[in-house]
Coordinates of C-alpha atoms in Angstrom, one line a residue:
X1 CA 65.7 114.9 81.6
X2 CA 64.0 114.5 78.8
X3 CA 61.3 111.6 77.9
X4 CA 63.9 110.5 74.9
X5 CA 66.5 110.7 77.7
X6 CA 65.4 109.2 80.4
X7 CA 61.9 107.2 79.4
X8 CA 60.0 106.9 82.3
X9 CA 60.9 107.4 86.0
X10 CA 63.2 104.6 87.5
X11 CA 60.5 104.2 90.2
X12 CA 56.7 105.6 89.9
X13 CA 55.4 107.8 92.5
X14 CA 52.8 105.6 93.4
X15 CA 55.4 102.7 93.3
X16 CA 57.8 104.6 95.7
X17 CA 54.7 104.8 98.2
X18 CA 54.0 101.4 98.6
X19 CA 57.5 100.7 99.0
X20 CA 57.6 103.5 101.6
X21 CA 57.3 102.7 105.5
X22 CA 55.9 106.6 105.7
X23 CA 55.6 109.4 104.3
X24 CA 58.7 111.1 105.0
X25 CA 60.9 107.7 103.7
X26 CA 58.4 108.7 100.2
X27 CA 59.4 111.6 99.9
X28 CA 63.5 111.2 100.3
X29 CA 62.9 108.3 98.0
X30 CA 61.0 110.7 95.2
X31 CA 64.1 113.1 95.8
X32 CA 66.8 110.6 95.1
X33 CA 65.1 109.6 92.6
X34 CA 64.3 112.7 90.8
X35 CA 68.0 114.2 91.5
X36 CA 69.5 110.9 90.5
X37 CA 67.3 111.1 86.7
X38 CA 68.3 114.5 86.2
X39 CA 72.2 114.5 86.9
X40 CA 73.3 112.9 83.5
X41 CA 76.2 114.7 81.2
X42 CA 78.8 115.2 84.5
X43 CA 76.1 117.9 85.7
X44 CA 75.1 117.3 89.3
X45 CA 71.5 118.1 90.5
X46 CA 70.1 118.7 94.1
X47 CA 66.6 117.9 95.5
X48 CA 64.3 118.8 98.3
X49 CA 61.3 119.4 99.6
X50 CA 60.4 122.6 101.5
X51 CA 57.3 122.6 103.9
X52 CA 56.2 126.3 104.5
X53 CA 55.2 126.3 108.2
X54 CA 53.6 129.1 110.4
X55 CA 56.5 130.7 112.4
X56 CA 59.3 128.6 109.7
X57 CA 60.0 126.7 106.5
X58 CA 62.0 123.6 107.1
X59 CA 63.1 120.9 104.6
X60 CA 61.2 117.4 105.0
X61 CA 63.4 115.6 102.8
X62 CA 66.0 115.5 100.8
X63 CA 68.3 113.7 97.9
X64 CA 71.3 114.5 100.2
X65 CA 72.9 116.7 103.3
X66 CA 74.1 119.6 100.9
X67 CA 70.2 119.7 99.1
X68 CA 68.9 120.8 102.6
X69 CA 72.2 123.3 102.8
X70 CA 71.4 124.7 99.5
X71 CA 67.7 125.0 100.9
X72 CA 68.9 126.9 103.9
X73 CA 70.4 129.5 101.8
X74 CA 66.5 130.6 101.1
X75 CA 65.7 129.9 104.7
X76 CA 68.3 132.7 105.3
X77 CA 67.3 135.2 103.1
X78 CA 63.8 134.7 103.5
X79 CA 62.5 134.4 99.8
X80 CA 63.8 132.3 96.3
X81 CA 62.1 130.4 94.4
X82 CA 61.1 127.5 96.2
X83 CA 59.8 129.3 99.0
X84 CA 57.7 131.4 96.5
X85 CA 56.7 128.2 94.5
X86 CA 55.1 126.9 97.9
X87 CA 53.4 130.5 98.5
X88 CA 52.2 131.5 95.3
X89 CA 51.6 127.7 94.3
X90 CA 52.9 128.0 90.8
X91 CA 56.3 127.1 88.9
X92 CA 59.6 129.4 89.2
X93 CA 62.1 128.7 87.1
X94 CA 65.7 130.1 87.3
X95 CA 67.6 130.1 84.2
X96 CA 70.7 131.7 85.9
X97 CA 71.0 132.8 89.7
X98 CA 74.0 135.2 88.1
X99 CA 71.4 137.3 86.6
X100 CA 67.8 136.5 87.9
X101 CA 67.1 140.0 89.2
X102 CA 64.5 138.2 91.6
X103 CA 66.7 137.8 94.6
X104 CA 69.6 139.5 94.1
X105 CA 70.7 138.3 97.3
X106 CA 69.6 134.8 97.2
X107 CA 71.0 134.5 93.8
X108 CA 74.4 135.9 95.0
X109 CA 74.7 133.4 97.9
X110 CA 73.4 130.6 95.8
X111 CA 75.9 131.1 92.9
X112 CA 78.5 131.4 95.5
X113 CA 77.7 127.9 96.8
X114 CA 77.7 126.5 93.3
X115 CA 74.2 127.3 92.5
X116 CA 73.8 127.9 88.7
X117 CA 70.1 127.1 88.2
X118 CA 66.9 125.7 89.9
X119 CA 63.4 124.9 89.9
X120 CA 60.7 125.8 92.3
X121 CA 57.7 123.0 91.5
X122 CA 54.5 123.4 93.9
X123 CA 53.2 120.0 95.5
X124 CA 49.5 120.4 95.1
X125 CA 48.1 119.0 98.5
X126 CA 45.0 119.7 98.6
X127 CA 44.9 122.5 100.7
X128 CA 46.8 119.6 103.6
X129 CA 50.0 122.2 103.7
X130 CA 51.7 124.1 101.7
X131 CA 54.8 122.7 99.7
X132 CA 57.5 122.3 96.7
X133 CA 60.0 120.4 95.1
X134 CA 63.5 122.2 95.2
X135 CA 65.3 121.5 92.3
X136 CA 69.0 122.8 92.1
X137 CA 71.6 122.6 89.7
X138 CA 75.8 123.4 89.2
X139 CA 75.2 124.5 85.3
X140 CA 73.3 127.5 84.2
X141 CA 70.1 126.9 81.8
X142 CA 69.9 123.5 83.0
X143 CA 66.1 122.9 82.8
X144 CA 64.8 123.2 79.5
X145 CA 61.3 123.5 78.7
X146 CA 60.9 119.3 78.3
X147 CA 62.6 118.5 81.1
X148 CA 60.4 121.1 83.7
X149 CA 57.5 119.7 81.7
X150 CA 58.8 116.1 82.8
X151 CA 59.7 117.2 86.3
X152 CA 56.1 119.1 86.4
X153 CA 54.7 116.0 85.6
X154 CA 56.7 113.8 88.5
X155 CA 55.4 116.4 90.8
X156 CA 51.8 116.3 89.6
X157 CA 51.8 112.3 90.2
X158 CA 53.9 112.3 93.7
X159 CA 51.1 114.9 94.7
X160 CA 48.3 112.3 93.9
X161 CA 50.0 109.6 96.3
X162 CA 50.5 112.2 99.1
X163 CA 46.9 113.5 99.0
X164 CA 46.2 110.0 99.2
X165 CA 48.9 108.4 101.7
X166 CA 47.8 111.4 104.2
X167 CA 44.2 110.6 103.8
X168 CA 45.0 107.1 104.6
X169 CA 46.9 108.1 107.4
X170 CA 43.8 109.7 108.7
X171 CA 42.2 106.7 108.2
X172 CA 44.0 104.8 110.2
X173 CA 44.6 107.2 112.9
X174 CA 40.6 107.3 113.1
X175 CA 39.8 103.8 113.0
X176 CA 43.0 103.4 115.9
X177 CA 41.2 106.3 118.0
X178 CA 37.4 104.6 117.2
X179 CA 38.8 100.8 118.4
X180 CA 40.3 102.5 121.3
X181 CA 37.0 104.1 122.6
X182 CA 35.2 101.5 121.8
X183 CA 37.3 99.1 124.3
X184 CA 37.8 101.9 127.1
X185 CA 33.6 101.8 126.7
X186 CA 33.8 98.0 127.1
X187 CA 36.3 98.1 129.8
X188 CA 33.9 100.8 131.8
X189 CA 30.8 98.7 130.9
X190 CA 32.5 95.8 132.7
X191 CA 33.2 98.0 135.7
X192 CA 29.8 99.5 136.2
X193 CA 28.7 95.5 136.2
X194 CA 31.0 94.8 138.4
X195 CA 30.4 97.7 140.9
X196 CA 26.2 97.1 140.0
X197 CA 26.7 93.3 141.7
X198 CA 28.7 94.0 144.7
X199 CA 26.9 97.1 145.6
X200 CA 23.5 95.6 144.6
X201 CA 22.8 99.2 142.9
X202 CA 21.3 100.8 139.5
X203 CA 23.3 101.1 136.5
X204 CA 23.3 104.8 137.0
X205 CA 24.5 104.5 140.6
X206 CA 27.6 102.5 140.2
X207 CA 28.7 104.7 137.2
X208 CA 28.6 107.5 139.6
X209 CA 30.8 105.7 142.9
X210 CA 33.0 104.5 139.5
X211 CA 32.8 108.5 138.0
X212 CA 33.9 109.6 142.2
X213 CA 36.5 107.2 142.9
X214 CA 38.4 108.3 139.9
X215 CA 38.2 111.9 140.6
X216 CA 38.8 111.2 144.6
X217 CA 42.1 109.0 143.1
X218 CA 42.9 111.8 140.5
X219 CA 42.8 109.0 138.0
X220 CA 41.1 108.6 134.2
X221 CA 37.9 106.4 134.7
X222 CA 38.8 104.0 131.7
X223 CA 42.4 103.0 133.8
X224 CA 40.3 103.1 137.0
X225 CA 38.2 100.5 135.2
X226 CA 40.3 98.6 133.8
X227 CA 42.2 98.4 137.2
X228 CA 39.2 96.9 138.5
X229 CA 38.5 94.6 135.8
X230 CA 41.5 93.7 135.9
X231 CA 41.5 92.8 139.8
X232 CA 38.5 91.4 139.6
X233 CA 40.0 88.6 137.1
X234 CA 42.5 87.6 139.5
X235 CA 40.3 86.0 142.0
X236 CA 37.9 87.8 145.0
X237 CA 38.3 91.4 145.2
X238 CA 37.2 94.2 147.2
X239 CA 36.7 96.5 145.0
X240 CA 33.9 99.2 146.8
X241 CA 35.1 103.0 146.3
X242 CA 35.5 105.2 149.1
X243 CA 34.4 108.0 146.6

């Protein structure tokens, strides 16, 4: 896949994340993408993503069932080059799994399952996790020097639009966990009113027969106040605590 061969990517990273609903759907849609580009002259191409985790490494997405197979081999074995492109966070590059002297082992199951050559290409995250783009093929010396450069530089851009799509994503998750504070505050203000005018107390008193009630009921104080609230809108209540 060079840039003669293929121009540019059918779809840009960045392009492929807005047309994403998450992250995982971006990421199965950069492998199809990238396996589809690179299987051209009858040669068929794999890709994955690998996600090294504490206890395991586990495959996020994929271009197809047999990419995360092919994955699994490594898994297996413990080591290849994916695995030590998300470790060591640089490029591996096998010419030939018949002769790599790497993983003799790996090498031997993978050219047993077809595997002639593949790349290992690092997601830079940011630090986020630890990750690369498996990239395997059925013909030996399959990735020239342009294409790994082109592949490299896929990466490099899909990396950008993660870093960014998980910072979003933490966005979001904080401004959902900041507007749900700030109504369970508004709901427990309304209770402590409520429980100020019908026990004709202090602000500090009714927050303490609200802060009693839910421990004597073994229930959170924002659903104990919202329960009241709640009551309290559907006509009289009786609402005082037996703390």
């Amino acid at each position: 896949m060079t840039e003669h061969e293929t121009g540019e990517s059918p779809t840009a990273p960045h392009e492929l994340l807005l047309e994403s609903e998450d992250i995982t759907s971006f990421l199965d849609a950069l492998t199809a993408t990238i396996a589809q580009a690179l299987s051209t002259d009858g040669d068929e191409v794999w890709c994955a993503v690998t996600l090294l985790r504490p206890k395991r490494s586990s495959t996020v997405a994929s271009s197809s069932p047999a990419a995360e197979a092919l994955d699994e081999i490594q898994y297996h074995y413990g080591d290849g080059p994916c695995l030590t492109a998300s470790r060591e966070h640089r490029l591996v590059h096998v010419a030939d799994t018949r002769s790599d002297p790497r993983w003799p082992e790996y090498g031997r199951a993978a050219a047993a399952n077809g595997i002639r050559s593949a790349l290992g290409v690092p997601l830079d995250l940011g630090g986020e996790a630890s990750a690369a783009l498996d990239v395997y093929a059925d013909r030996p010396h399959k990735f020239d020097p342009a294409t790994i450069e082109v592949v490299q530089r896929e990466v490099a851009s899909a990396s950008t639009a993660l870093r960014l799509a998980v910072r979003m994503e933490k966005h979001r998750d904080a401004e959902a966990d900041l507007k749900a504070a700030m109504a369970s505050r508004t709901t427990i203000d309304l209770a402590v009113g409520i429980v100020m005018g019908q026990n004709r107390c202090t602000q500090e008193e009714a927050f303490a027969i609200l802060r009693a009630a839910s421990s004597h009921r073994n229930v959170k104080l924002r659903d104990l106040a919202a329960e009241l609230v709640a009551t309290v809108g559907q006509g009289p209540a009786t609402t005082h605590f037996d703390p």
